[in-house]
Short mmCIF file of C-alpha atoms and ligand atoms in Angstrom, two decimals:
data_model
loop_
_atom_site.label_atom_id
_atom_site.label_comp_id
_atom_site.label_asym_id
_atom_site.label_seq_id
_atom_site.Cartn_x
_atom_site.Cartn_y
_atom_site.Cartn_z
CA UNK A 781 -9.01 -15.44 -3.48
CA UNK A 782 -11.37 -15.15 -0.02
CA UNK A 783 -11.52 -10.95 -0.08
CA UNK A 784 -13.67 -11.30 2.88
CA UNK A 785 -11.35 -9.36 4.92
CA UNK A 786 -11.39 -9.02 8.11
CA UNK A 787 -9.17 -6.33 9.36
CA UNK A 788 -8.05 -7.90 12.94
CA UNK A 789 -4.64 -9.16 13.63
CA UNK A 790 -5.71 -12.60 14.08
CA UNK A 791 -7.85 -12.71 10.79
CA UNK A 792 -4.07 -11.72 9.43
CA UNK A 793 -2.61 -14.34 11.47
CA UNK A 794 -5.34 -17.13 9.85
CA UNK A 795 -4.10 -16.01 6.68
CA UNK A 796 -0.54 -15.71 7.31
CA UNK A 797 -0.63 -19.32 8.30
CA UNK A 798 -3.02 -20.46 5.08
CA UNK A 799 -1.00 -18.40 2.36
CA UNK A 800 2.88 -19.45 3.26
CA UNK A 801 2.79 -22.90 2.07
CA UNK A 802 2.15 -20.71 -1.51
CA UNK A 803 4.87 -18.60 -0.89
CA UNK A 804 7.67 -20.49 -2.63
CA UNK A 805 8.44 -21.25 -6.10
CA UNK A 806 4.52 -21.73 -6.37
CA UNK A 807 4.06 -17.79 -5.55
CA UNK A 808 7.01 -17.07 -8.10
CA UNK A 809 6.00 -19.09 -10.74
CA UNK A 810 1.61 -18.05 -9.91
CA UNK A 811 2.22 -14.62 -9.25
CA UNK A 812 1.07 -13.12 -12.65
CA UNK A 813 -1.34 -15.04 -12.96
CA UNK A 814 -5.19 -13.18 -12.53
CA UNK A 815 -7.59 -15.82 -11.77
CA UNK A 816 -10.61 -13.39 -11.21
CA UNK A 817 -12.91 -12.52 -7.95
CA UNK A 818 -13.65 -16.09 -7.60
CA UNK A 819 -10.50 -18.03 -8.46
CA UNK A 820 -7.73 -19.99 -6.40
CA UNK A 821 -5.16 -17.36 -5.45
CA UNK A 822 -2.07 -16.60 -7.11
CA UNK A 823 -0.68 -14.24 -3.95
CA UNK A 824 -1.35 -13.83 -0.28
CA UNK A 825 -3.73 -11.19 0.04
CA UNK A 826 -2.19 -9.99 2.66
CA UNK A 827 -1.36 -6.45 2.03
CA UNK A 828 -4.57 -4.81 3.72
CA UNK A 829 -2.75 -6.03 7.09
CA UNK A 830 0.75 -4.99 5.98
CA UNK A 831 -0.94 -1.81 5.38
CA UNK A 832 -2.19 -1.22 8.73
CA UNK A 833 0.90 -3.20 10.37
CA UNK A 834 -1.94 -5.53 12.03
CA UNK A 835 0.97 -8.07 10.08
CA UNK A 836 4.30 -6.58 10.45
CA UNK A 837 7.09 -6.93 7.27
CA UNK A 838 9.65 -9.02 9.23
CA UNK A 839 7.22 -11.42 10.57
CA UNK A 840 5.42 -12.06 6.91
CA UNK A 841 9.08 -12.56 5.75
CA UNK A 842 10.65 -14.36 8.42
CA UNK A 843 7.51 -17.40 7.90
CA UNK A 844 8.26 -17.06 4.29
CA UNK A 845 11.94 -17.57 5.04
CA UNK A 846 11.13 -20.63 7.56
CA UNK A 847 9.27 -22.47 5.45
CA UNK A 848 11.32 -21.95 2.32
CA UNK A 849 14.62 -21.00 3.01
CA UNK A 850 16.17 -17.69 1.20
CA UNK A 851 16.44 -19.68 -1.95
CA UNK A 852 12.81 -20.44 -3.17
CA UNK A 853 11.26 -17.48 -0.50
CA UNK A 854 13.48 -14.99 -2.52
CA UNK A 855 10.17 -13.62 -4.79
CA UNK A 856 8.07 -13.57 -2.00
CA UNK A 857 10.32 -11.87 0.52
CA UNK A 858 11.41 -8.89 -2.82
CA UNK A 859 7.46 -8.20 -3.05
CA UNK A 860 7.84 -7.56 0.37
CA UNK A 861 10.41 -4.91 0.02
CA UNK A 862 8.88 -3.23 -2.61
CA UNK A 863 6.37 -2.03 0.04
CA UNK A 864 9.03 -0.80 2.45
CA UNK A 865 10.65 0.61 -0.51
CA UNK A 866 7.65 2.76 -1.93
CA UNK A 867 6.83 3.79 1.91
CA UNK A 868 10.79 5.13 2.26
CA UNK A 869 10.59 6.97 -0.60
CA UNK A 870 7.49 8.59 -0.13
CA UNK A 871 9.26 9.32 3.14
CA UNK A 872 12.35 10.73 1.52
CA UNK A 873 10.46 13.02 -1.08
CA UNK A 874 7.17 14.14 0.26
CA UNK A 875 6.89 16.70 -2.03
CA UNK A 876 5.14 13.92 -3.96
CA UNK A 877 2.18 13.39 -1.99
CA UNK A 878 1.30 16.98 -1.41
CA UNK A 879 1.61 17.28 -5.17
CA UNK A 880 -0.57 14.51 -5.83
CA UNK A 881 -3.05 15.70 -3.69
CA UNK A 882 -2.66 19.31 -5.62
CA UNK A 883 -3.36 17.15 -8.98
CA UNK A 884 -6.45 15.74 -7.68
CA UNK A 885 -8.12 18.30 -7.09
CA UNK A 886 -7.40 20.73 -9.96
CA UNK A 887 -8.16 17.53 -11.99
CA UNK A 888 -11.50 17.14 -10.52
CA UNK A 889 -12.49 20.68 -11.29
CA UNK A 890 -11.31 20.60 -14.83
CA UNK A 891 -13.39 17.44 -15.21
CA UNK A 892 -16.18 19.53 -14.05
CA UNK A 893 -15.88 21.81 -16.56
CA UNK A 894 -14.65 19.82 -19.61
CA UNK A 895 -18.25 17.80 -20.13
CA UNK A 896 -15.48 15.54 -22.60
CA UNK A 897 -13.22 14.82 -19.95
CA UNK A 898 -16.26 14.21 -17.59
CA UNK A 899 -18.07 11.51 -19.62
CA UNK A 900 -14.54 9.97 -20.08
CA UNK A 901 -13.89 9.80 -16.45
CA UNK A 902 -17.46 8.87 -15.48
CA UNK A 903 -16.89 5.96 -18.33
CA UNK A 904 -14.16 4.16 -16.94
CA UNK A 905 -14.82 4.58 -12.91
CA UNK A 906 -18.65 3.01 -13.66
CA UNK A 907 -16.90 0.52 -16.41
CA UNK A 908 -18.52 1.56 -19.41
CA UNK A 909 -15.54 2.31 -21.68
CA UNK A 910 -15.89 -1.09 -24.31
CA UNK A 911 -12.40 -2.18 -23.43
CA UNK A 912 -12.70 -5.89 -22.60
CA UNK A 913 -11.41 -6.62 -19.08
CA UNK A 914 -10.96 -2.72 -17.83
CA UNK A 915 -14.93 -2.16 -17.59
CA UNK A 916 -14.86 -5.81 -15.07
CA UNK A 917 -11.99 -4.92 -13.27
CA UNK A 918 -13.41 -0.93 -12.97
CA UNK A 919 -16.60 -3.02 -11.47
CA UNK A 920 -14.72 -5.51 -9.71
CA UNK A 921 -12.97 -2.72 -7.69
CA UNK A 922 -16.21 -1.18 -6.52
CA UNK A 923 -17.86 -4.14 -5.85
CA UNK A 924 -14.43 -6.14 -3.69
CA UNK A 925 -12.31 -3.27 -2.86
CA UNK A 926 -9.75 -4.98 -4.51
CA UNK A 927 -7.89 -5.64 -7.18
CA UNK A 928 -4.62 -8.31 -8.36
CA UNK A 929 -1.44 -6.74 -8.97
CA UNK A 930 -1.40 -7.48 -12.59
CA UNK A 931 -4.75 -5.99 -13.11
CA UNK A 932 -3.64 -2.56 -11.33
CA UNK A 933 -0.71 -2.60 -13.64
CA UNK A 934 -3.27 -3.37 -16.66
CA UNK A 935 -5.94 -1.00 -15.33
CA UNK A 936 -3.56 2.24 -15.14
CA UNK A 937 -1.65 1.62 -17.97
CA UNK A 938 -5.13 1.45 -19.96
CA UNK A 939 -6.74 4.21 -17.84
CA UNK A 940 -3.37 6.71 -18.46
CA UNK A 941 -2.48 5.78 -22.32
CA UNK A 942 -5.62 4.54 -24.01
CA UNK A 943 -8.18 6.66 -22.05
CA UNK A 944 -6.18 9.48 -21.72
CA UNK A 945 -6.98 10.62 -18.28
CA UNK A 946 -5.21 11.94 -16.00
CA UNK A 947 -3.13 9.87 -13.41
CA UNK A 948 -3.92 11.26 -10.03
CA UNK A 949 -7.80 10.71 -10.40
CA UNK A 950 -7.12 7.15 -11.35
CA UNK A 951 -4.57 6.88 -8.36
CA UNK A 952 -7.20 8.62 -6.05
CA UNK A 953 -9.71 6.16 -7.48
CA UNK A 954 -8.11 3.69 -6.11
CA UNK A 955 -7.30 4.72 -2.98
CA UNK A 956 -10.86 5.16 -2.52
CA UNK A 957 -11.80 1.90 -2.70
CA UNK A 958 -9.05 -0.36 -2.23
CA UNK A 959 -8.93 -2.21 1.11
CA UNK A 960 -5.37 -2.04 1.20
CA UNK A 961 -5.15 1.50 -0.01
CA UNK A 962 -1.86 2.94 0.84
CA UNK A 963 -0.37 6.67 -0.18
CA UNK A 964 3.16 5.48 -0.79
CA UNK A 965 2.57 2.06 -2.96
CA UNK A 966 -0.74 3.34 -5.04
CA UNK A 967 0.73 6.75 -5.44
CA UNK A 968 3.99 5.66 -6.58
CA UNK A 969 2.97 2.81 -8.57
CA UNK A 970 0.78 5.21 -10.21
CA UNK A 971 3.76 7.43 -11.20
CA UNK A 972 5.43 3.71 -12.14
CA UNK A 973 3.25 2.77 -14.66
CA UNK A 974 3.04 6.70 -16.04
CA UNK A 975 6.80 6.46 -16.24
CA UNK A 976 7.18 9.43 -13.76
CA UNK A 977 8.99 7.10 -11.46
CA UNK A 978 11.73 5.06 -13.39
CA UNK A 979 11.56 8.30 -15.95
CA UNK A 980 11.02 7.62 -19.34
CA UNK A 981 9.97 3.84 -18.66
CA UNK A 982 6.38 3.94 -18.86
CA UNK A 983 4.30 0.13 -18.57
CA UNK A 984 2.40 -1.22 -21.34
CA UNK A 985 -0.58 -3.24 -20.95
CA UNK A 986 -0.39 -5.41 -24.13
CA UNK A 987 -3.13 -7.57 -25.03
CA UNK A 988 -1.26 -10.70 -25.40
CA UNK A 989 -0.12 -10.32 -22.25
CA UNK A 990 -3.32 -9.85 -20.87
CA UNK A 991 -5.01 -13.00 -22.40
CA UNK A 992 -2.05 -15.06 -21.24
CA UNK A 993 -2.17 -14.06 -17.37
CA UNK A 994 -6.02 -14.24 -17.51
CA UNK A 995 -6.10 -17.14 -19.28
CA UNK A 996 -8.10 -16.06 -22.15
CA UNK A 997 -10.87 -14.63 -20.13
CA UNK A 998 -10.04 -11.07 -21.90
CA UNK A 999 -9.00 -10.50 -25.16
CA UNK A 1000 -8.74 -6.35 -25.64
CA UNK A 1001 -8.26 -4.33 -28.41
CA UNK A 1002 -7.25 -1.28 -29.62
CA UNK A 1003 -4.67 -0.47 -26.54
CA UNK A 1004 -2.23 2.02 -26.80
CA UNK A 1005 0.96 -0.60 -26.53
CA UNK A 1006 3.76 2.21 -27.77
CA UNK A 1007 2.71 4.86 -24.65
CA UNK A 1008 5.21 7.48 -24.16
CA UNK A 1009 6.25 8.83 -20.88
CA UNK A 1010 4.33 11.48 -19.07
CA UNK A 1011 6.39 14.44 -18.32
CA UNK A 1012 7.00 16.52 -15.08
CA UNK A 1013 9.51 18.63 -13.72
CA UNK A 1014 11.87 16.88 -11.94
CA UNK A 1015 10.80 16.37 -7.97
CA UNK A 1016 13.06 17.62 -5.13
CA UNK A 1017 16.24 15.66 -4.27
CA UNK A 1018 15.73 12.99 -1.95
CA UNK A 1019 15.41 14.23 1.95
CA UNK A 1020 16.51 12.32 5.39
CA UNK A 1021 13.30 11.69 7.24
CA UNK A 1022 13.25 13.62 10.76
CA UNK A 1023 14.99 12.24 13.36
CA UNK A 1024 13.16 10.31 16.48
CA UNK A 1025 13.91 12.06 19.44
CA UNK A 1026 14.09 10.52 22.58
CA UNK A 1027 10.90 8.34 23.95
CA UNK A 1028 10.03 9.59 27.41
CA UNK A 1029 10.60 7.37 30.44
CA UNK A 1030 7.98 7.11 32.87
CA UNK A 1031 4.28 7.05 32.14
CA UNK A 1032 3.07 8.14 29.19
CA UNK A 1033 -0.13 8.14 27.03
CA UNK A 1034 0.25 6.39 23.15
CA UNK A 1035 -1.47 7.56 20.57
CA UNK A 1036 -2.36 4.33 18.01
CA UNK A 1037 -3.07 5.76 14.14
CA UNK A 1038 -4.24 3.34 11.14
CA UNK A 1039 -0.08 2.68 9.49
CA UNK A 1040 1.09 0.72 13.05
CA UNK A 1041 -1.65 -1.35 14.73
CA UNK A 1042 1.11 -3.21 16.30
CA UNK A 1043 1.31 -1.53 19.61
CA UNK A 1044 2.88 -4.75 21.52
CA UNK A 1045 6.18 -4.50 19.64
CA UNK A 1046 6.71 -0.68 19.57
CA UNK A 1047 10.05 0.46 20.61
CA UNK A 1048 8.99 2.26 23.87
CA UNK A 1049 12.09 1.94 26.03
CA UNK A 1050 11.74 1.99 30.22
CA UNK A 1051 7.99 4.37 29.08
CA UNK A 1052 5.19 3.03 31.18
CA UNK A 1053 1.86 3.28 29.00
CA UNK A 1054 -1.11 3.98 31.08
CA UNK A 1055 -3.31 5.53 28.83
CA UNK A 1056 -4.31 4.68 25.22
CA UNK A 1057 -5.92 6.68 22.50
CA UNK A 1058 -6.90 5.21 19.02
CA UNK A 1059 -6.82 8.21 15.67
CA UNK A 1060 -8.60 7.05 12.76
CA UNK A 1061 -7.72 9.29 9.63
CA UNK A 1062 -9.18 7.36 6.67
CA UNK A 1063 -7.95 8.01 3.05
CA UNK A 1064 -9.18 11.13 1.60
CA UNK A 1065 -13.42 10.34 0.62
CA UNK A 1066 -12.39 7.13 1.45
CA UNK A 1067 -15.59 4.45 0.99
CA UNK A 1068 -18.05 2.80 3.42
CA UNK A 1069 -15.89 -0.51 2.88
CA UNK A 1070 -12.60 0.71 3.90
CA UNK A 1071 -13.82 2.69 6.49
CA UNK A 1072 -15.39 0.05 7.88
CA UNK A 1073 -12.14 -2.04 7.75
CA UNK A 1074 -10.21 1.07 9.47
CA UNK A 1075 -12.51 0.99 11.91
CA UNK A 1076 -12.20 -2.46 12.49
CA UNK A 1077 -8.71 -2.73 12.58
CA UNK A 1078 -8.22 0.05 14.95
CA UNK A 1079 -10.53 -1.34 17.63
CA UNK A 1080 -9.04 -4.51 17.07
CA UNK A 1081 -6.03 -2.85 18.08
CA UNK A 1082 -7.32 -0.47 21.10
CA UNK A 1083 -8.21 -4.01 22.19
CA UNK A 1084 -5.13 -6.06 22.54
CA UNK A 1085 -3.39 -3.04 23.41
CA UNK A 1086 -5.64 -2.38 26.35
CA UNK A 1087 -4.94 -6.22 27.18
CA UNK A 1088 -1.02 -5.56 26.94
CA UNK A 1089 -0.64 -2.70 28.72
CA UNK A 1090 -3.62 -3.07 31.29
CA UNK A 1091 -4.92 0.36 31.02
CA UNK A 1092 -8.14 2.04 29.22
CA UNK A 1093 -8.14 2.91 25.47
CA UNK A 1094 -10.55 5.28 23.81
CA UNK A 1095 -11.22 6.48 20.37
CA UNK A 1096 -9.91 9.88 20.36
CA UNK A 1097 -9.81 12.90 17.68
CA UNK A 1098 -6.56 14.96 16.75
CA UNK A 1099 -6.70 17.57 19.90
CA UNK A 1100 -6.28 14.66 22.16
CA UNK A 1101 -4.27 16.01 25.10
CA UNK A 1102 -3.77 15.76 28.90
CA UNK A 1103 -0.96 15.82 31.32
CA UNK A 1104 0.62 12.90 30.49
CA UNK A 1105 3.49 13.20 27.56
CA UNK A 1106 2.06 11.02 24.32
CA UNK A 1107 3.82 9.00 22.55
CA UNK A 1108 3.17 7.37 18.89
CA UNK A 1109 4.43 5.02 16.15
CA UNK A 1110 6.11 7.03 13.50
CA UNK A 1111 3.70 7.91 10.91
CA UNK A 1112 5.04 7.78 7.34
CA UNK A 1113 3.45 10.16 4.55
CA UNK A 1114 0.11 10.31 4.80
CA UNK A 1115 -3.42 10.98 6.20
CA UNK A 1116 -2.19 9.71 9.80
CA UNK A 1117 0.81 11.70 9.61
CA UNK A 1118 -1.04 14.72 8.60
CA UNK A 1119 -3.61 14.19 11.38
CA UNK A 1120 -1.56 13.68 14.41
CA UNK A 1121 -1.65 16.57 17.17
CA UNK A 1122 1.65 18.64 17.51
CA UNK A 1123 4.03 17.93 20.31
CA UNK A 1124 3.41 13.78 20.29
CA UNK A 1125 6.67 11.70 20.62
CA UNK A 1126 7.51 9.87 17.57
CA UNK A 1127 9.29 6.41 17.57
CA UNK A 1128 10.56 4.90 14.93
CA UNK A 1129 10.54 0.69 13.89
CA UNK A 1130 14.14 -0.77 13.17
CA UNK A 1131 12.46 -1.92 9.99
CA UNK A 1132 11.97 1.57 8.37
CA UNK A 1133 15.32 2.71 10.07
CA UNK A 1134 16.98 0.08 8.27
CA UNK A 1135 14.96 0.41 4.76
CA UNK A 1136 14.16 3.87 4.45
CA UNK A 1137 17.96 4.86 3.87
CA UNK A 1138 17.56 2.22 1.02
CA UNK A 1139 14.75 3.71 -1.19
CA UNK A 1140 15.96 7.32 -1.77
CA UNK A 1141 16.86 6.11 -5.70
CA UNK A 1142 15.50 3.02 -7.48
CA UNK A 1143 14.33 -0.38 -6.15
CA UNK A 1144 17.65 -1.98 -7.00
CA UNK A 1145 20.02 -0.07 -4.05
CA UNK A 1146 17.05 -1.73 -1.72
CA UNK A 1147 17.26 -5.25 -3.36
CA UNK A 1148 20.74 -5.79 -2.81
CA UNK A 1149 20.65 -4.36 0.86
CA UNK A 1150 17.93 -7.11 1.33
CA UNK A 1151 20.45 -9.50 2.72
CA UNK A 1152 22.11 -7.18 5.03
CA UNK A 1153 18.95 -5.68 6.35
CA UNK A 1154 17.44 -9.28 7.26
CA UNK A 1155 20.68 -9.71 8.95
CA UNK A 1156 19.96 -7.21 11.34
CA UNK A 1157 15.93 -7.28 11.14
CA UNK A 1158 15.26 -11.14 12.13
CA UNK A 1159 18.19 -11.53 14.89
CA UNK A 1160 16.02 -12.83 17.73
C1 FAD B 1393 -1.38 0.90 -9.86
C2 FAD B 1393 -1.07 0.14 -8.59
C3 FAD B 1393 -1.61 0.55 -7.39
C4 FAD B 1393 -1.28 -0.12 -6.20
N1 FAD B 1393 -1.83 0.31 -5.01
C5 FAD B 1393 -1.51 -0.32 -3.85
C6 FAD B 1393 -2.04 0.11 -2.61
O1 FAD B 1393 -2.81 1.08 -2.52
N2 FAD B 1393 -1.69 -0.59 -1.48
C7 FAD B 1393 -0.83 -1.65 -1.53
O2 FAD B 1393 -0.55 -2.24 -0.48
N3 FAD B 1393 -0.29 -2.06 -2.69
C8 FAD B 1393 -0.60 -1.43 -3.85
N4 FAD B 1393 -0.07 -1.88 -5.03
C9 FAD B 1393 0.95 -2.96 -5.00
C10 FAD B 1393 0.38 -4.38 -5.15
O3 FAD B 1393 -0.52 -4.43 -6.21
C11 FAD B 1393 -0.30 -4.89 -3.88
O4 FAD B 1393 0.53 -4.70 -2.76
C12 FAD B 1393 -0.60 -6.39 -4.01
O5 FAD B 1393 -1.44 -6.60 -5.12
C13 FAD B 1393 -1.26 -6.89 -2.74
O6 FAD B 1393 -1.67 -8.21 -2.93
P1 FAD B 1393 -1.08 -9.38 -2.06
O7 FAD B 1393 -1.09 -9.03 -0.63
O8 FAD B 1393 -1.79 -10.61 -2.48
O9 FAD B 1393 0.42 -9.39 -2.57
P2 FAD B 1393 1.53 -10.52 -2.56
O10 FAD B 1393 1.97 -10.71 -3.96
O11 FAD B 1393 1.10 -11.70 -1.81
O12 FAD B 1393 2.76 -9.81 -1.83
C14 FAD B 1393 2.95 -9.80 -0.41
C15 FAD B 1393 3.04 -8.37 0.07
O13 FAD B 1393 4.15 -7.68 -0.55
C16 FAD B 1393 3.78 -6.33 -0.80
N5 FAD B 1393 3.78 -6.11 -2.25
C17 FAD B 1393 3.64 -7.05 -3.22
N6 FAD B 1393 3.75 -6.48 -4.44
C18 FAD B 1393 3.95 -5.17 -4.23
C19 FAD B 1393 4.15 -4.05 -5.09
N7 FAD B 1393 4.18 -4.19 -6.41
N8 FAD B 1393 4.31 -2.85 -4.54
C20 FAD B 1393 4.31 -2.69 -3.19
N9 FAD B 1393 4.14 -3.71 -2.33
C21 FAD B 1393 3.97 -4.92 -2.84
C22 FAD B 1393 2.37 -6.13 -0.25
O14 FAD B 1393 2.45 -5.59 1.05
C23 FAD B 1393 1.83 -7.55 -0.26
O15 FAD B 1393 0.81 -7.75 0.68
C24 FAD B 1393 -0.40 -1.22 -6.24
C25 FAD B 1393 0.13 -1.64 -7.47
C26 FAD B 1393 -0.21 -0.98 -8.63
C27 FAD B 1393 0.38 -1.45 -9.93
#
């Protein structure tokens, strides 16, 4: 797959347009499948616009849907949902991400002072643990920013039940180098494969498996196959997200942030936008790579929303104020959220209105809502 991304909303659109011939019963029947850095794709690629809504969900689904129809689209347009599922509940228990972040760093001091844990740790981030496949796809991450979706299963099964290490650094190593780094899907995938999410189901990365899906390119050994569950105490009950209040009429100012970089389609009611500010808030030690695609993306969307809404757009940093009331897309769990000045308006997509509600348990009450919810979503 081309990992060249650029991080514009047309570079998304190019793509878009390339990848949904493939997204079928060709993407349901590829989707496993790892071909490597330089191989034909087996899925879209892309997620790092999904992340940073340069691509929004409904639009992604809706071309699957017209050039498919429900029936063969149906694996495509589920992947889909998983995303909007992870993001609602992170949403709905964000007791998860602060404790993630918690488990970073006390897991980066212990490392510091177990010189055991460090070598293991410094082994498998610099791929030089002797398990066939991890120690490529450990480099391949550094040197792409990316990874397939079977490999991050692979990888932190491996990393979490062979290596022994602890989850939340190989989560955070991720999101430090993924393009499409997001806290709800790599967080909560994390706890996925660790069984902390289904409880008691961890995944197993089994070598068979793994020589099938890369088609003999790796061939590991000595994996733990039988891993049992990590343990935690169970996580507060699921939580309503806050409400959106009102969006101000009249002119406002709107604040853009890295999760909606869709600013033409926002929800804004009679509100006249005359002034535009752009908040970058990158992933926590977040590299030169996907800073550079943050960066990208959000002048990318200062741009066009400039261009919409005929007014000037600046980079700004969190104590951006002034006279006029600000308004901003709602920012789910996250850096962006955690970054955005006090008082700002928050509105709210009809996508996540209509999902959110839908991921406060497991992935099936969302899958069977999918119907329903593209009902509503894709009425013209
Ligand atoms: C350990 C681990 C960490 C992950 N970390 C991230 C992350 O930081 N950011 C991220 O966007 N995804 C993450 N994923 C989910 C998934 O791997 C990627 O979304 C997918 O590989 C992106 O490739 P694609 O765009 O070609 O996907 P496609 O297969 O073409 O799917 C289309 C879109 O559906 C969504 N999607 C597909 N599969 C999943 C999934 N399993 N979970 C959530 N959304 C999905 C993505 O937005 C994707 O762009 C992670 C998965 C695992 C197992």
């Amino acid at each position: 797959m081309n990992r060249d991304f650029v991080t514009t909303r047309s570079a998304g659109l190019e793509r878009l347009a390339e990848m949904v011939p493939g997204c079928g019963l060709d993407y349901a029947a590829r989707r496993n499948l790892d071909t490597g850095p330089l191989g034909e794709a087996t899925t879209t690629g892309l997620s790092p616009y999904l992340r940073r809504r340069l691509l929004l969900e409904q639009e992604v689904v809706a071309a699957a849907l017209a050039k498919h129809g429900a029936g063969k689209a149906t694996k495509f347009v589920e992947e889909v949902f998983w995303r909007s599922y992870f993001k609602g509940f992170l949403e709905t228990h964000p007791g998860i991400w602060t404790n993630y972040l918690d488990l970073v760093a006390q897991a980066k001091d212990a490392s510091g002072t177990s010189s055991g844990g460090r070598r293991a740790y410094e082994a498998a981030v610099a791929g030089r643990t002797g398990i066939d496949g991890f120690d490529d796809w450990s480099r391949e991450l550094v040197e792409t920013g990316w990874l397939h979706n079977h490999v991050r299963m692979w990888f932190a099964s491996i990393w979490i039940f062979t290596l022994g290490l602890p989850w939340a650094l190989g989560a955070d190593f991720f999101l430090r180098h993924l393009v499409d780094g997001d806290p709800a899907s790599n967080t909560l995938s994390w706890r996925w494969v660790a069984g902390l999410h289904t409880r008691g189901k961890p995944y197993a990365a089994r070598a068979e498996n793994i020589r099938r899906y890369t088609d003999g390119r790796y061939s590991p050994t000595g994996l733990n196959e039988n891993p049992i569950a990590l343990q935690e105490d169970e996580y507060e009950p699921a939580i309503t997200p806050g409400g959106v209040g009102e969006c101000p009429t009249g002119e406002v100012a709107l604040l853009l942030h890295l999760d909606d970089l869709h600013p033409e389609s926002l929800p804004l009611g009679s509100a006249r936008v005359v002034r535009l500010g752009g908040l970058v808030a990158h992933a926590p030690d977040a590299t030169e790579r996907v800073r550079r695609a943050d960066e990208d993306a959000m002048a990318d969307g200062l741009a066009r929303a400039a261009a919409y809404f005929d007014c000037p757009a600046t980079r700004v940093d969190a104590g951006w104020a002034g006279t006029l009331p600000v308004v901003t897309a709602w920012a789910p769990v996250g850096p962006s959220a955690d970054a955005l000045p006090a008082g700002v308006s928050r509105v709210r997509r009809q996508w996540d209105d209509l999902t959110w509600p839908r991921a406060t348990r497991g992935y099936f009450q969302m899958k069977t809502a999918i119907p329903a919810i593209l009902d509503k979503a894709l009425q013209p």
